[in-house]
Amino acid sequence: MQIDDIQQVRRFNRLVTQRAGALEESYLSRGRPLGEARLLFEIGVAGGCDVALLRTRLGLDSGYLSRLLRSLERQRLVELRKAEGDGRARSVVLTEKGREEFEAYEALSDEVAEDLLSLLDEPRRKRLIAAMGEIERLLRGAALEISVEDPASADARWCLEQYFAELSARFENGFDPGKGGGPPSSEMRPPNGWLLVARIDREPVGCGALMRLDEVAGEIKRVWTAPAARGLGVAARLMGRLEALARDAGFSIVRLDTNRTLSEARAMYRKLGYVEIPRYNDNPYAHHWFEKRL
Amino acid sequence: MQIDDIQQVRRFNRLVTQRAGALEESYLSRGRPLGEARLLFEIGVAGGCDVALLRTRLGLDSGYLSRLLRSLERQRLVELRKAEGDGRARSVVLTEKGREEFEAYEALSDEVAEDLLSLLDEPRRKRLIAAMGEIERLLRGAALEISVEDPASADARWCLEQYFAELSARFENGFDPGKGGGPPSSEMRPPNGWLLVARIDREPVGCGALMRLDEVAGEIKRVWTAPAARGLGVAARLMGRLEALARDAGFSIVRLDTNRTLSEARAMYRKLGYVEIPRYNDNPYAHHWFEKRL
DNA sequence: AAAATCATCTGACTAAAGTCAGGTAATGCA
DNA sequence: TGCATTACCTGACTTTAGTCAGATGATTTT
């Protein structure tokens, strides 16, 4: 690692935190301490949620959070009620007045961003946005964690549900997991199957599975990235890990199939070194088959 | 301005401030409140300075700052003494122990930056650094302020001194302002001369002058950018403003000369539409002459 | 059904950060 | 010379942000 790089990061951090301080200051303009403003904002973004979620998201002490909520309640900005399902927990929602306040904070955030952009002419603005997007993708992608997961875990099931829902939305004739979903999820457990879940900041953002086809070949299935995490290279990282798993399991070949509507996926497989091969299974939803020698 | 752009800036701000929190947290690891740590750091960066400068840089109340300084003094990290020149003012310097602490904070900053970089592989790291550099240049450049200044003002004199010092360091045979410096600074006042000073965050970072040659032609001189602000497009912005001044003054041509050692300057003049012409003056330090029709 | 665990609340604290109104000595200006 | 201004200091105060040790009632485990 180069010293120049470190210096660049440090200069950048200094500059950006300085500018970002403008946001905190603008938040204070509504005459409410920052802690309360942040809390109100977080409740608004979540659109009402359980107190426990706020506690972990903002990293607050439970006593402290309780008091902050009480204060917002006294200001008639939020309402607290018992959470459904668990009588111990409580959930918060914004009142009408709270929603107005939240929107005022939204407007302030927009304003700060707009002020920044207005300093630049159109081509420079484009470059700034592009560079910000690049940094965002790189940093979010860097925070990606991939782990082998039991297919029955809550996050795994969530990912798979999303995946199937997306297939049935995108495939020309819909999608029925029973017909083309391949092996049931319960088989995606070692030693003949592996399910990976990718997370960013604890939140699941993607999945992928490897199944044993025979002694020498594995099959990659159910590679999916959450819409919010696309463009970060999540799928490519999942593929890499699946191939590593395949190698560790002693496979020398991995195969996969895909539907013709998923053209981005096909482009990615090619880029990763997969070559198209003849049909090797009877999946009615597949139009292309690929393999890669490890 | 597009809504997408604003959202990108907001997402970026959120992400970056979140990561920057890591730095603040690491600063706390030395068992000193953040306020004191920041102050110590600022004194160290400045290498000792007047109290008033710290007050404006950190935006602190004078009473509060006074107490913070007292606390650092009690810890034997800094020493306060009367500022030279003004008996009311005080100046601060780090003690030996203070310097050690400062360096520990420096090391922490480096570490945080390194941790970030270590999350990425080499090509991604390169992209991150490039994007950070781009953002830094754009934002710093956006904060550039250019104004017509009296050549006797402190900032103007500082810029001109720096400019002459640099010429004498770079020219093959040194530089004597008396021989090639052109008209004395006192002539750079309307209606026959204009001196521009460029500033970023109040700090002067460059200068440039326009002088009347005759009824229809102006001459651009003393265009200089402080080393710390190079690469931000300061000189190009100064040139643009000087040309605008020339147009307003009724000139239809601007000319300028330059030394052969200043190749970046020559490249910039060409890029801005200047064309090389024969010698039009007797400046012994000039090797190239340019002009541009407005 | 008892015991353990959990989510939240309450009260009693503390440290940090900051504000404000004078006060003192040095400086600048008429 | 004298009066306003400036740079900093001091004391008295407030707000913000947070910690911690129980208390309470719901839920889960045994």
XYZ file of C-alpha atoms (C1' of nucleotides) in Angstrom:
648
model
C 0.000 0.000 0.000
C 1.345 3.401 -0.893
C 1.745 6.335 1.418
C 0.276 8.594 -1.242
C -2.876 6.518 -1.237
C -3.215 6.822 2.505
C -2.709 10.559 2.294
C -5.328 10.784 -0.422
C -7.827 8.916 1.731
C -7.061 11.156 4.675
C -7.394 14.366 2.685
C -10.622 13.052 1.260
C -12.018 12.143 4.662
C -11.182 15.557 6.014
C -12.722 17.385 3.125
C -15.860 15.340 2.975
C -16.613 15.273 6.678
C -16.135 18.999 6.726
C -18.706 19.428 3.954
C -21.003 16.807 5.447
C -20.983 18.778 8.697
C -23.243 21.180 6.832
C -25.979 18.594 7.041
C -25.792 18.243 10.811
C -25.836 21.978 11.165
C -28.850 22.307 8.940
C -30.613 19.683 11.051
C -30.083 21.805 14.134
C -31.916 24.642 12.428
C -35.211 23.041 13.419
C -34.443 23.699 17.074
C -34.208 20.076 18.080
C -31.076 18.348 19.374
C -29.289 16.226 16.818
C -30.028 12.982 18.617
C -33.760 13.538 18.436
C -33.594 14.719 14.842
C -31.667 11.628 13.792
C -34.096 9.388 15.597
C -37.112 11.053 14.016
C -35.473 10.772 10.631
C -34.714 7.094 11.107
C -38.288 6.360 12.137
C -39.508 8.230 9.095
C -37.187 6.367 6.719
C -38.266 3.026 8.144
C -41.869 4.174 7.972
C -42.486 3.150 11.561
C -40.753 0.222 13.196
C -40.001 -1.666 16.380
C -37.928 0.064 19.020
C -35.370 -2.729 19.002
C -34.563 -2.045 15.355
C -33.908 1.599 16.098
C -31.676 0.634 18.962
C -29.432 -1.488 16.779
C -29.520 0.855 13.793
C -28.515 3.909 15.777
C -26.460 2.015 18.325
C -28.139 3.629 21.311
C -28.424 2.581 24.936
C -31.917 1.333 25.660
C -32.470 3.780 28.502
C -31.323 6.680 26.397
C -33.482 5.663 23.453
C -36.465 5.287 25.735
C -36.046 8.841 26.926
C -35.587 10.198 23.401
C -38.771 8.476 22.308
C -40.608 9.866 25.288
C -39.491 13.320 24.287
C -40.692 12.866 20.696
C -43.944 11.523 22.064
C -44.406 14.593 24.246
C -43.871 16.712 21.148
C -46.670 14.660 19.541
C -44.356 13.611 16.726
C -44.576 9.875 17.304
C -46.897 7.341 18.819
C -45.764 4.263 20.709
C -47.819 1.118 20.845
C -47.324 -2.510 21.679
C -45.630 -4.369 18.870
C -47.811 -7.020 17.326
C -46.614 -10.523 18.047
C -44.461 -9.727 21.057
C -46.099 -8.017 24.003
C -42.780 -6.944 25.441
C -41.685 -4.989 22.410
C -43.018 -1.627 21.310
C -43.355 -0.119 17.888
C -43.212 3.523 16.847
C -45.032 5.353 14.100
C -44.978 9.003 13.094
C -48.078 11.072 13.767
C -49.326 13.475 11.126
C -47.241 16.199 12.730
C -44.277 13.853 12.903
C -44.559 13.146 9.202
C -44.495 16.859 8.470
C -41.362 17.258 10.551
C -39.760 14.304 8.842
C -40.477 15.835 5.481
C -38.944 19.094 6.617
C -35.758 17.181 7.461
C -35.905 15.493 4.077
C -36.149 18.877 2.449
C -33.129 20.089 4.410
C -31.105 17.089 3.266
C -32.086 17.752 -0.317
C -31.167 21.375 0.053
C -27.681 20.634 1.347
C -27.093 18.251 -1.543
C -28.453 20.769 -4.005
C -26.251 23.539 -2.650
C -23.252 21.356 -3.229
C -24.248 20.525 -6.779
C -25.080 24.112 -7.592
C -21.442 25.054 -7.077
C -20.549 23.142 -10.218
C -21.304 23.511 -13.877
C -23.009 20.697 -15.736
C -19.966 18.667 -16.893
C -18.280 18.909 -13.519
C -21.512 17.956 -11.814
C -21.666 14.853 -13.959
C -18.120 13.971 -12.988
C -18.870 14.502 -9.310
C -21.925 12.268 -9.424
C -20.013 9.608 -11.284
C -17.157 9.686 -8.785
C -19.552 9.549 -5.847
C -21.310 6.581 -7.381
C -17.980 4.854 -7.907
C -16.926 5.388 -4.319
C -20.268 4.240 -3.048
C -20.142 1.039 -5.084
C -16.578 0.297 -4.051
C -17.124 0.907 -0.361
C -20.403 -0.933 -0.180
C -18.956 -3.775 -2.159
C -15.980 -3.873 0.179
C -18.303 -4.395 3.121
C -19.730 -7.521 1.508
C -19.676 -10.656 3.641
C -20.405 -14.055 2.206
C -21.059 -17.129 4.301
C -22.378 -20.672 3.939
C -25.838 -20.716 5.409
C -28.486 -23.243 6.312
C -31.301 -22.918 3.740
C -33.803 -22.845 6.593
C -32.379 -19.688 8.129
C -34.560 -16.606 7.947
C -32.203 -14.632 5.698
C -31.681 -17.580 3.352
C -35.384 -18.104 2.985
C -35.944 -14.421 2.389
C -33.355 -14.369 -0.411
C -34.772 -17.454 -2.091
C -38.296 -16.097 -1.937
C -37.173 -12.858 -3.529
C -35.314 -14.815 -6.166
C -38.326 -16.909 -7.115
C -40.573 -13.863 -7.074
C -38.241 -12.114 -9.465
C -38.083 -15.094 -11.818
C -41.837 -15.309 -12.017
C -41.991 -11.598 -12.761
C -39.309 -11.688 -15.442
C -39.841 -14.969 -17.256
C -42.116 -14.646 -20.277
C -44.413 -17.385 -19.039
C -43.987 -16.896 -15.333
C -42.213 -19.362 -13.140
C -43.291 -22.322 -11.046
C -40.584 -23.417 -8.580
C -42.037 -26.923 -8.592
C -41.256 -27.415 -12.275
C -37.926 -25.708 -12.781
C -36.694 -24.838 -9.329
C -34.362 -27.779 -9.241
C -33.732 -29.610 -5.997
C -35.673 -28.495 -2.940
C -33.915 -26.073 -0.662
C -33.488 -28.714 1.982
C -30.898 -30.452 -0.210
C -28.643 -27.410 -0.282
C -26.688 -28.623 2.697
C -23.200 -30.115 2.808
C -21.921 -32.502 1.624
C -23.996 -32.369 -1.576
C -25.122 -28.810 -1.592
C -24.095 -25.403 -0.299
C -26.055 -22.214 0.033
C -24.262 -18.902 0.292
C -25.800 -15.721 1.634
C -24.151 -12.348 0.977
C -24.649 -9.546 3.454
C -23.774 -5.882 3.707
C -23.965 -4.470 7.215
C -25.821 -7.588 8.396
C -28.530 -7.106 5.780
C -28.888 -9.956 3.295
C -28.261 -8.726 -0.253
C -27.846 -11.869 -2.284
C -27.525 -15.616 -2.442
C -26.185 -18.450 -4.547
C -26.066 -22.227 -4.342
C -23.855 -25.068 -5.472
C -25.267 -28.604 -5.940
C -23.545 -31.870 -6.691
C -24.390 -33.141 -10.188
C -22.041 -36.144 -10.181
C -18.548 -37.064 -9.044
C -16.741 -34.406 -11.063
C -19.329 -31.719 -11.729
C -21.180 -29.216 -9.612
C -24.069 -27.006 -10.634
C -24.458 -23.386 -9.701
C -28.010 -22.284 -9.021
C -30.049 -19.462 -7.530
C -27.507 -16.700 -7.875
C -29.416 -13.573 -7.020
C -28.645 -10.002 -5.950
C -31.099 -7.731 -4.189
C -32.084 -4.779 -6.380
C -30.675 -2.314 -3.838
C -27.240 -3.931 -4.088
C -26.893 -4.234 -7.847
C -23.848 -2.845 -9.532
C -21.582 -3.605 -6.579
C -20.253 -6.854 -7.980
C -22.169 -8.985 -5.495
C -23.047 -11.688 -8.022
C -19.473 -11.914 -9.308
C -18.190 -12.286 -5.765
C -20.773 -14.966 -5.070
C -19.726 -16.817 -8.212
C -16.118 -16.696 -7.115
C -16.971 -18.167 -3.756
C -19.155 -20.855 -5.297
C -16.305 -21.871 -7.596
C -13.956 -22.007 -4.628
C -16.443 -24.258 -2.819
C -16.634 -26.463 -5.908
C -12.863 -26.805 -6.052
C -12.750 -27.641 -2.349
C -15.414 -30.286 -2.909
C -13.277 -31.899 -5.589
C -15.282 -30.903 -8.647
C -13.377 -30.117 -11.814
C -16.333 -28.657 -13.693
C -19.180 -26.355 -12.793
C -22.276 -26.025 -14.945
C -25.269 -23.757 -14.878
C -28.343 -22.929 -16.902
C -30.207 -19.706 -17.471
C -33.294 -18.214 -19.021
C -33.050 -16.081 -22.140
C -34.625 -13.081 -20.418
C -31.662 -12.820 -18.027
C -29.211 -11.246 -20.417
C -27.080 -9.501 -17.764
C -26.509 -12.840 -16.099
C -25.422 -14.380 -19.393
C -22.958 -11.545 -19.980
C -21.520 -12.059 -16.518
C -21.094 -15.808 -16.974
C -19.197 -15.223 -20.207
C -17.022 -12.621 -18.555
C -16.190 -15.041 -15.774
C -14.975 -17.619 -18.270
C -18.056 -19.767 -18.734
C -18.626 -21.229 -22.191
C -21.946 -22.186 -23.658
C -22.604 -25.942 -23.962
C -25.516 -28.069 -25.169
C -28.514 -28.731 -22.956
C -27.464 -30.936 -20.059
C -30.707 -31.012 -18.083
C -34.447 -30.833 -18.648
C -35.175 -27.555 -16.919
C -38.116 -26.194 -18.915
C -37.172 -22.608 -18.086
C -33.589 -22.840 -19.336
C -32.500 -21.607 -22.766
C -28.745 -21.473 -22.274
C -26.326 -23.854 -20.607
C -22.804 -23.003 -19.548
C -19.842 -24.695 -18.027
C -16.423 -23.771 -16.753
C -13.440 -26.014 -16.034
C -11.878 -25.195 -12.708
C -30.673 19.557 -11.543
C -31.879 15.998 -11.378
C -33.498 14.298 -8.430
C -31.289 11.274 -9.018
C -28.225 13.445 -8.583
C -29.488 14.795 -5.301
C -30.230 11.290 -4.098
C -26.748 10.184 -5.108
C -25.199 13.014 -3.130
C -27.359 12.162 -0.131
C -26.512 8.475 -0.233
C -22.885 9.389 -0.591
C -22.963 11.782 2.351
C -24.617 9.162 4.509
C -22.124 6.504 3.585
C -19.083 8.659 4.014
C -20.048 10.220 7.325
C -20.805 6.761 8.620
C -17.311 5.572 7.690
C -15.724 8.765 8.929
C -17.172 7.993 12.342
C -14.487 5.339 12.535
C -11.882 8.075 12.732
C -13.579 9.859 15.607
C -13.910 6.619 17.459
C -10.257 5.793 16.990
C -9.363 9.238 18.299
C -11.243 8.501 21.498
C -9.015 5.487 22.045
C -6.357 7.760 23.488
C -8.595 8.553 26.438
C -9.028 12.186 25.633
C -12.311 13.878 24.730
C -12.760 14.525 21.061
C -12.651 18.286 21.453
C -9.205 18.175 22.997
C -7.944 15.630 20.496
C -9.098 17.743 17.571
C -7.510 20.815 19.054
C -4.215 19.070 19.655
C -4.290 17.736 16.127
C -4.983 21.150 14.665
C -2.125 22.713 16.596
C 0.152 19.957 15.371
C -0.882 20.351 11.739
C -0.302 24.085 11.895
C 2.968 23.466 13.693
C 2.100 25.937 16.416
C -0.004 29.022 15.832
C -1.906 31.910 17.329
C -4.963 31.145 19.417
C -7.139 33.329 17.199
C -6.384 31.131 14.205
C -7.502 28.043 16.088
C -10.665 29.786 17.139
C -11.671 30.539 13.564
C -10.498 27.215 12.165
C -12.394 25.138 14.672
C -15.192 27.626 15.138
C -15.011 27.584 18.931
C -16.200 30.015 21.542
C -13.263 31.894 22.989
C -14.048 30.886 26.554
C -14.378 27.260 25.594
C -11.145 27.285 23.632
C -9.365 28.950 26.492
C -10.410 26.137 28.812
C -9.433 23.455 26.329
C -6.005 25.008 25.956
C -5.632 25.185 29.718
C -6.408 21.501 29.911
C -3.809 20.632 27.269
C -1.350 22.835 29.101
C -1.982 21.007 32.378
C -1.292 17.755 30.553
C 2.004 19.334 29.455
C 1.116 18.834 25.792
C 1.275 22.466 24.763
C 2.878 25.690 25.845
C 1.253 29.082 25.628
C 3.247 32.234 25.228
C 2.657 35.797 24.177
C 2.377 36.104 20.414
C 5.122 38.174 18.905
C 3.937 41.474 17.563
C 0.717 41.667 19.536
C 0.920 41.542 23.286
C -2.768 40.692 23.652
C -2.626 37.604 21.509
C -1.183 34.269 22.543
C 0.445 31.573 20.528
C 0.551 27.843 21.177
C 3.234 25.304 20.414
C 3.419 21.615 21.130
C 5.849 20.424 23.775
C 7.957 17.336 23.152
C 5.264 15.242 24.775
C 2.621 17.048 22.761
C 4.446 16.209 19.569
C 4.498 12.553 20.519
C 0.758 12.613 21.143
C 0.179 14.395 17.874
C 2.121 11.731 16.065
C 0.089 9.045 17.764
C -3.043 10.698 16.373
C -1.418 10.877 12.976
C -0.727 7.175 13.170
C -4.346 6.496 14.081
C -5.528 8.503 11.091
C -3.201 6.545 8.832
C -4.450 3.317 10.281
C -8.080 4.132 9.637
C -7.267 5.042 6.041
C -5.216 1.887 5.637
C -7.997 -0.282 7.035
C -10.306 1.137 4.444
C -7.886 0.505 1.611
C -7.117 -2.981 2.797
C -10.723 -3.974 2.146
C -10.087 -3.654 -1.573
C -7.944 -5.454 -4.077
C -5.383 -3.523 -6.064
C -7.459 -2.500 -9.101
C -10.398 -1.445 -6.965
C -8.077 0.449 -4.679
C -6.763 2.365 -7.672
C -10.301 3.203 -8.704
C -11.162 4.358 -5.196
C -8.146 6.614 -4.987
C -8.855 8.042 -8.416
C -12.479 8.759 -7.529
C -11.483 10.351 -4.231
C -8.974 12.550 -6.009
C -11.610 13.556 -8.528
C -14.085 14.504 -5.829
C -11.466 16.402 -3.921
C -10.437 18.404 -6.976
C -14.011 19.170 -7.917
C -15.092 20.234 -4.447
C -12.036 22.282 -3.707
C -12.227 23.869 -7.112
C -15.894 24.658 -6.536
C -15.007 26.608 -3.422
C -12.722 28.886 -5.401
C -13.402 32.594 -5.088
C -11.752 35.118 -7.355
C -11.813 38.839 -6.725
C -10.109 41.989 -7.922
C -7.691 43.051 -5.239
C -5.479 45.981 -4.426
C -1.864 44.918 -5.064
C -0.912 46.329 -1.687
C -3.203 43.978 0.238
C -1.512 41.368 2.388
C -2.795 38.396 0.403
C -1.909 39.985 -2.919
C 1.618 40.713 -1.779
C 1.998 37.200 -0.431
C 0.953 35.689 -3.768
C 3.270 37.921 -5.764
C 6.191 37.137 -3.479
C 5.563 33.433 -3.867
C 5.297 33.855 -7.602
C 8.621 35.669 -7.882
C 10.301 33.190 -5.561
C 9.118 30.365 -7.743
C 10.319 32.013 -10.919
C 13.767 32.540 -9.484
C 13.872 28.889 -8.425
C 12.674 27.533 -11.768
C 14.313 29.771 -14.356
C 17.660 28.456 -15.559
C 19.417 31.714 -14.728
C 17.334 32.791 -11.794
C 15.032 35.759 -11.934
C 15.358 39.438 -11.087
C 11.955 41.153 -10.828
C 13.605 44.458 -11.688
C 14.648 43.252 -15.137
C 11.735 41.117 -16.274
C 9.020 41.699 -13.751
C 7.194 44.107 -15.971
C 5.373 47.065 -14.475
C 5.599 47.575 -10.733
C 2.754 46.178 -8.701
C 1.458 49.637 -7.939
C 0.341 49.978 -11.562
C -1.936 46.963 -11.313
C -4.912 49.110 -10.390
C -7.895 50.113 -12.488
C -8.256 51.608 -15.019
C -4.985 50.375 -16.545
C -4.353 47.240 -14.541
C -6.216 44.625 -12.531
C -4.930 42.137 -10.029
C -6.991 39.069 -9.219
C -6.546 36.957 -6.115
C -8.065 33.460 -5.945
C -9.023 32.044 -2.565
C -10.297 28.770 -1.200
C -11.826 28.988 2.273
C -10.407 32.495 2.703
C -6.852 31.258 2.035
C -5.152 32.818 -0.981
C -4.247 30.142 -3.528
C -3.382 32.045 -6.649
C -3.204 35.313 -8.511
C -3.164 36.807 -11.966
C -2.967 40.276 -13.473
C -4.127 42.112 -16.557
C -2.295 45.254 -17.809
C -3.138 47.682 -20.558
C -0.705 47.444 -23.482
C -2.480 49.881 -25.801
C -6.006 50.806 -26.853
C -6.959 47.365 -28.127
C -4.642 44.952 -26.347
C -4.232 43.768 -22.772
C -1.423 41.680 -21.363
C -1.881 38.876 -18.896
C 0.877 38.556 -16.295
C 1.731 36.880 -13.006
C -0.662 33.996 -13.273
C 0.297 31.749 -10.406
C -1.227 28.914 -8.399
C -0.065 27.869 -4.921
C 1.479 24.391 -4.977
C -1.179 23.087 -2.563
C -3.950 24.071 -4.974
C -2.539 22.748 -8.230
C -4.634 20.425 -10.324
C -7.891 22.116 -9.331
C -8.102 24.297 -12.411
C -7.292 27.484 -10.486
C -5.100 28.921 -13.232
C -7.670 28.200 -15.927
C -10.364 29.906 -13.872
C -8.094 32.890 -13.317
C -7.416 33.090 -17.051
C -11.137 33.054 -17.735
C -11.719 35.910 -15.345
C -8.817 37.903 -16.732
C -10.206 37.531 -20.228
C -13.606 38.660 -19.015
C -11.987 41.718 -17.443
C -10.197 42.410 -20.715
C -13.443 42.240 -22.653
C -15.110 44.574 -20.167
C -12.209 46.993 -20.546
C -12.766 47.060 -24.287
C -9.704 45.095 -25.376
C -10.054 42.828 -28.378
C -6.740 41.031 -27.927
C -4.862 39.658 -24.952
C -1.174 38.767 -25.118
C 1.220 37.095 -22.754
C 4.770 35.828 -22.631
C 6.319 32.890 -20.856
C 9.621 31.222 -20.057
C 10.610 27.958 -21.730
C 10.889 26.156 -18.385
C 7.164 26.618 -17.720
C 5.897 23.931 -20.042
C 2.631 23.245 -18.157
C 1.735 26.903 -18.511
C 2.398 26.771 -22.248
C 0.186 23.708 -22.608
C -2.597 25.469 -20.740
C -2.380 28.603 -22.888
C -2.677 26.494 -26.040
C -5.628 24.635 -24.593
C -7.379 27.908 -23.816
C -7.062 29.011 -27.423
C -3.881 31.078 -27.323
C -1.666 30.978 -30.407
C 2.044 31.586 -30.479
C 3.149 34.891 -32.028
C 6.507 36.604 -32.591
C 8.229 38.476 -29.795
C 6.202 41.573 -28.908
C 8.246 42.853 -25.965
C 11.802 42.882 -24.661
C 11.315 40.711 -21.561
C 14.720 38.978 -21.244
C 13.121 35.988 -19.478
C 10.524 35.305 -22.169
C 10.971 32.604 -24.813
C 7.392 32.266 -26.054
C 4.741 34.855 -26.835
C 1.047 34.151 -27.226
C -2.105 35.994 -28.073
C -5.821 35.368 -28.202
C -8.539 37.352 -29.909
C -11.526 37.852 -27.666
C -45.343 -24.148 36.731
C -41.059 -22.224 37.963
C -36.921 -20.181 36.241
C -34.517 -17.786 32.985
C -34.523 -14.495 29.455
C -35.937 -10.524 27.062
C -37.673 -5.715 25.778
C -38.364 -1.753 27.686
C -38.672 1.767 31.278
C -37.150 4.630 35.308
C -34.128 7.043 38.305
C -29.749 8.594 39.413
C -25.701 9.609 37.665
C -21.592 11.691 34.679
C -18.799 13.765 31.111
C -18.529 16.568 27.260
C -19.633 20.490 24.831
C -20.951 24.818 24.634
C -22.918 29.618 26.039
C -22.777 34.027 28.126
C -21.649 37.924 30.846
C -18.296 40.318 32.617
C -13.058 41.269 33.465
C -8.092 42.485 32.255
C -4.450 44.043 29.670
C -2.702 45.481 25.196
C -3.559 48.031 21.046
C -5.379 51.388 17.648
C -7.294 55.691 16.646
C -8.888 60.502 17.047
C -3.934 61.454 25.933
C -8.038 59.095 26.372
C -11.540 56.145 24.562
C -13.007 52.373 21.854
C -11.598 47.990 20.368
C -9.431 43.668 20.555
C -7.619 39.129 22.380
C -8.012 36.399 25.689
C -9.454 34.686 30.440
C -12.704 33.412 34.275
C -16.782 31.969 36.559
C -21.325 30.455 36.391
C -24.335 28.248 33.892
C -27.070 24.951 30.457
C -27.838 21.420 27.221
C -26.698 17.241 25.107
C -25.376 12.742 25.167
C -24.673 9.058 27.388
C -24.017 5.202 31.224
C -25.575 2.001 34.634
C -28.223 -0.471 37.972
C -32.361 -2.083 38.993
C -37.723 -2.621 38.132
C -41.597 -4.416 35.418
C -44.113 -7.266 32.714
C -44.141 -10.585 28.697
C -42.199 -14.628 26.761
C -39.448 -18.764 26.433
C -37.221 -22.606 28.333
C -36.894 -26.343 31.340
